[in-house]
Amino acid sequence: MGNGIRVIKDPEVAKLFADETRRHILHILRHHERSATDLAKALKKNHSSIVHHIHLLKEAGLIEETRTEHVRNMVQPYYRSVA
């Protein structure tokens, strides 16, 4: 498939797309690298909820951590879509 479209064959991965928040996260990360904090603000969602969705998407191989930044006393990972 040379057109860049990836067909999802795994039913467990396909289930991830049933959630609207995860679809929004993937859409944002397809165009921009963002942290969980950035995503929570953009989607007006609770930070811990976004972290949960990121974990599921990362485990499925749909997003990846691209870099980290030190913000105050915390390490903040940034993500982008690989799908």
Short mmCIF file of N, CA and C in Angstrom, two decimals:
data_model
loop_
_atom_site.label_atom_id
_atom_site.label_comp_id
_atom_site.label_asym_id
_atom_site.label_seq_id
_atom_site.Cartn_x
_atom_site.Cartn_y
_atom_site.Cartn_z
N MET A 1 0.83 -1.19 0.00
CA MET A 1 0.00 0.00 0.00
C MET A 1 0.87 1.25 0.00
N GLY A 2 1.06 1.83 -1.11
CA GLY A 2 1.92 2.98 -1.22
C GLY A 2 1.26 4.31 -0.91
N ASN A 3 -0.04 4.30 -0.60
CA ASN A 3 -0.76 5.55 -0.37
C ASN A 3 -0.74 6.01 1.08
N GLY A 4 -0.05 5.28 1.96
CA GLY A 4 0.06 5.70 3.34
C GLY A 4 -1.12 5.30 4.21
N ILE A 5 -2.09 4.62 3.66
CA ILE A 5 -3.24 4.19 4.45
C ILE A 5 -2.92 2.82 5.04
N ARG A 6 -3.13 2.70 6.34
CA ARG A 6 -2.87 1.45 7.03
C ARG A 6 -4.20 0.84 7.43
N VAL A 7 -4.43 -0.41 7.04
CA VAL A 7 -5.66 -1.09 7.37
C VAL A 7 -5.48 -1.76 8.74
N ILE A 8 -6.42 -1.51 9.64
CA ILE A 8 -6.36 -2.09 10.98
C ILE A 8 -7.09 -3.43 10.93
N LYS A 9 -6.35 -4.51 11.17
CA LYS A 9 -6.94 -5.85 11.11
C LYS A 9 -7.18 -6.44 12.49
N ASP A 10 -6.46 -5.94 13.49
CA ASP A 10 -6.60 -6.45 14.85
C ASP A 10 -7.87 -5.89 15.48
N PRO A 11 -8.83 -6.74 15.86
CA PRO A 11 -10.09 -6.23 16.43
C PRO A 11 -9.89 -5.45 17.73
N GLU A 12 -8.87 -5.79 18.52
CA GLU A 12 -8.61 -5.06 19.76
C GLU A 12 -8.16 -3.63 19.45
N VAL A 13 -7.34 -3.47 18.43
CA VAL A 13 -6.90 -2.13 18.03
C VAL A 13 -8.08 -1.37 17.43
N ALA A 14 -8.88 -2.04 16.64
CA ALA A 14 -10.04 -1.39 16.03
C ALA A 14 -10.99 -0.85 17.10
N LYS A 15 -11.10 -1.55 18.23
CA LYS A 15 -11.97 -1.09 19.33
C LYS A 15 -11.52 0.25 19.89
N LEU A 16 -10.22 0.52 19.82
CA LEU A 16 -9.71 1.79 20.33
C LEU A 16 -10.33 2.98 19.60
N PHE A 17 -10.69 2.78 18.34
CA PHE A 17 -11.26 3.86 17.53
C PHE A 17 -12.73 4.12 17.87
N ALA A 18 -13.33 3.25 18.67
CA ALA A 18 -14.72 3.45 19.06
C ALA A 18 -14.86 4.62 20.03
N ASP A 19 -13.77 4.99 20.68
CA ASP A 19 -13.80 6.07 21.66
C ASP A 19 -13.49 7.41 20.99
N GLU A 20 -14.39 8.36 21.18
CA GLU A 20 -14.24 9.68 20.53
C GLU A 20 -12.98 10.42 20.99
N THR A 21 -12.67 10.33 22.28
CA THR A 21 -11.48 11.02 22.80
C THR A 21 -10.22 10.47 22.14
N ARG A 22 -10.12 9.15 21.99
CA ARG A 22 -8.94 8.56 21.35
C ARG A 22 -8.84 8.97 19.89
N ARG A 23 -9.98 9.06 19.21
CA ARG A 23 -9.96 9.52 17.81
C ARG A 23 -9.45 10.96 17.74
N HIS A 24 -9.90 11.81 18.67
CA HIS A 24 -9.43 13.20 18.70
C HIS A 24 -7.93 13.27 18.98
N ILE A 25 -7.46 12.46 19.93
CA ILE A 25 -6.04 12.43 20.25
C ILE A 25 -5.23 12.04 19.02
N LEU A 26 -5.65 10.99 18.34
CA LEU A 26 -4.94 10.55 17.13
C LEU A 26 -4.94 11.63 16.06
N HIS A 27 -6.06 12.31 15.91
CA HIS A 27 -6.15 13.37 14.90
C HIS A 27 -5.15 14.49 15.22
N ILE A 28 -5.13 14.91 16.47
CA ILE A 28 -4.20 15.98 16.87
C ILE A 28 -2.76 15.53 16.68
N LEU A 29 -2.45 14.30 17.13
CA LEU A 29 -1.07 13.83 17.08
C LEU A 29 -0.62 13.49 15.66
N ARG A 30 -1.55 13.35 14.75
CA ARG A 30 -1.19 13.13 13.35
C ARG A 30 -0.59 14.41 12.76
N HIS A 31 -1.03 15.56 13.29
CA HIS A 31 -0.60 16.84 12.75
C HIS A 31 0.42 17.58 13.62
N HIS A 32 0.44 17.27 14.93
CA HIS A 32 1.29 18.01 15.86
C HIS A 32 1.81 17.08 16.95
N GLU A 33 3.03 17.31 17.36
CA GLU A 33 3.59 16.63 18.53
C GLU A 33 3.04 17.34 19.77
N ARG A 34 2.51 16.58 20.73
CA ARG A 34 1.90 17.18 21.92
C ARG A 34 2.20 16.34 23.16
N SER A 35 2.13 17.01 24.31
CA SER A 35 2.24 16.32 25.60
C SER A 35 0.82 15.99 26.09
N ALA A 36 0.74 15.16 27.13
CA ALA A 36 -0.56 14.85 27.72
C ALA A 36 -1.22 16.12 28.25
N THR A 37 -0.42 17.02 28.80
CA THR A 37 -0.95 18.30 29.31
C THR A 37 -1.55 19.12 28.17
N ASP A 38 -0.82 19.20 27.04
CA ASP A 38 -1.33 19.93 25.87
C ASP A 38 -2.65 19.32 25.39
N LEU A 39 -2.70 17.99 25.32
CA LEU A 39 -3.90 17.31 24.86
C LEU A 39 -5.08 17.53 25.81
N ALA A 40 -4.82 17.47 27.10
CA ALA A 40 -5.88 17.69 28.08
C ALA A 40 -6.49 19.08 27.93
N LYS A 41 -5.63 20.08 27.73
CA LYS A 41 -6.11 21.45 27.54
C LYS A 41 -6.91 21.57 26.23
N ALA A 42 -6.36 21.01 25.16
CA ALA A 42 -7.01 21.12 23.84
C ALA A 42 -8.37 20.43 23.81
N LEU A 43 -8.47 19.31 24.52
CA LEU A 43 -9.71 18.52 24.50
C LEU A 43 -10.62 18.81 25.69
N LYS A 44 -10.15 19.72 26.58
CA LYS A 44 -10.92 20.07 27.79
C LYS A 44 -11.28 18.82 28.58
N LYS A 45 -10.26 17.98 28.79
CA LYS A 45 -10.43 16.72 29.51
C LYS A 45 -9.48 16.68 30.70
N ASN A 46 -9.78 15.80 31.63
CA ASN A 46 -8.97 15.55 32.80
C ASN A 46 -7.62 14.96 32.38
N HIS A 47 -6.52 15.44 32.96
CA HIS A 47 -5.17 14.99 32.60
C HIS A 47 -5.02 13.48 32.77
N SER A 48 -5.52 12.92 33.88
CA SER A 48 -5.36 11.48 34.11
C SER A 48 -6.12 10.66 33.08
N SER A 49 -7.24 11.16 32.61
CA SER A 49 -8.00 10.48 31.55
C SER A 49 -7.18 10.45 30.25
N ILE A 50 -6.56 11.57 29.92
CA ILE A 50 -5.74 11.64 28.71
C ILE A 50 -4.55 10.70 28.82
N VAL A 51 -3.92 10.65 29.99
CA VAL A 51 -2.78 9.74 30.20
C VAL A 51 -3.23 8.29 29.98
N HIS A 52 -4.42 7.95 30.46
CA HIS A 52 -4.96 6.59 30.26
C HIS A 52 -5.13 6.29 28.76
N HIS A 53 -5.72 7.22 28.03
CA HIS A 53 -5.92 7.03 26.59
C HIS A 53 -4.58 6.93 25.86
N ILE A 54 -3.62 7.76 26.24
CA ILE A 54 -2.29 7.71 25.64
C ILE A 54 -1.66 6.35 25.87
N HIS A 55 -1.79 5.83 27.08
CA HIS A 55 -1.22 4.52 27.39
C HIS A 55 -1.80 3.44 26.46
N LEU A 56 -3.12 3.45 26.28
CA LEU A 56 -3.77 2.46 25.41
C LEU A 56 -3.29 2.59 23.97
N LEU A 57 -3.22 3.82 23.49
CA LEU A 57 -2.80 4.06 22.11
C LEU A 57 -1.33 3.70 21.91
N LYS A 58 -0.51 3.96 22.90
CA LYS A 58 0.91 3.63 22.82
C LYS A 58 1.10 2.11 22.83
N GLU A 59 0.38 1.42 23.71
CA GLU A 59 0.45 -0.05 23.78
C GLU A 59 0.04 -0.69 22.45
N ALA A 60 -0.91 -0.07 21.77
CA ALA A 60 -1.39 -0.60 20.49
C ALA A 60 -0.45 -0.24 19.34
N GLY A 61 0.56 0.58 19.62
CA GLY A 61 1.50 0.97 18.57
C GLY A 61 1.00 2.07 17.66
N LEU A 62 -0.02 2.81 18.10
CA LEU A 62 -0.60 3.86 17.27
C LEU A 62 0.05 5.22 17.48
N ILE A 63 0.67 5.40 18.65
CA ILE A 63 1.42 6.62 18.91
C ILE A 63 2.76 6.23 19.53
N GLU A 64 3.69 7.19 19.51
CA GLU A 64 4.99 6.94 20.11
C GLU A 64 5.45 8.18 20.85
N GLU A 65 6.30 7.96 21.84
CA GLU A 65 6.91 9.06 22.56
C GLU A 65 8.06 9.57 21.71
N THR A 66 8.11 10.88 21.46
CA THR A 66 9.13 11.43 20.58
C THR A 66 10.27 12.10 21.33
N ARG A 67 9.96 12.67 22.50
CA ARG A 67 10.99 13.35 23.27
C ARG A 67 10.43 13.64 24.66
N THR A 68 11.29 14.12 25.55
CA THR A 68 10.83 14.56 26.87
C THR A 68 11.39 15.94 27.14
N GLU A 69 10.67 16.67 27.98
CA GLU A 69 11.10 18.00 28.42
C GLU A 69 11.01 18.05 29.93
N HIS A 70 11.93 18.74 30.55
CA HIS A 70 11.86 18.96 31.99
C HIS A 70 11.07 20.23 32.24
N VAL A 71 9.94 20.09 32.92
CA VAL A 71 9.08 21.21 33.26
C VAL A 71 8.97 21.25 34.78
N ARG A 72 9.52 22.28 35.38
CA ARG A 72 9.65 22.37 36.83
C ARG A 72 10.40 21.13 37.32
N ASN A 73 9.79 20.34 38.19
CA ASN A 73 10.46 19.14 38.69
C ASN A 73 9.94 17.86 38.03
N MET A 74 9.29 18.00 36.89
CA MET A 74 8.69 16.84 36.24
C MET A 74 9.27 16.65 34.84
N VAL A 75 9.24 15.40 34.39
CA VAL A 75 9.61 15.08 33.02
C VAL A 75 8.31 14.94 32.24
N GLN A 76 8.19 15.69 31.18
CA GLN A 76 6.98 15.69 30.37
C GLN A 76 7.25 15.06 29.02
N PRO A 77 6.67 13.87 28.76
CA PRO A 77 6.86 13.25 27.45
C PRO A 77 5.97 13.90 26.38
N TYR A 78 6.45 13.88 25.15
CA TYR A 78 5.68 14.36 24.00
C TYR A 78 5.45 13.17 23.07
N TYR A 79 4.31 13.20 22.37
CA TYR A 79 3.89 12.08 21.55
C TYR A 79 3.52 12.54 20.14
N ARG A 80 3.56 11.56 19.23
CA ARG A 80 3.03 11.79 17.89
C ARG A 80 2.43 10.48 17.39
N SER A 81 1.57 10.61 16.41
CA SER A 81 0.90 9.45 15.83
C SER A 81 1.84 8.73 14.87
N VAL A 82 1.79 7.44 14.89
CA VAL A 82 2.54 6.65 13.91
C VAL A 82 1.59 5.96 12.94
N ALA A 83 0.29 6.11 13.18
CA ALA A 83 -0.71 5.44 12.33
C ALA A 83 -1.33 6.43 11.36
#
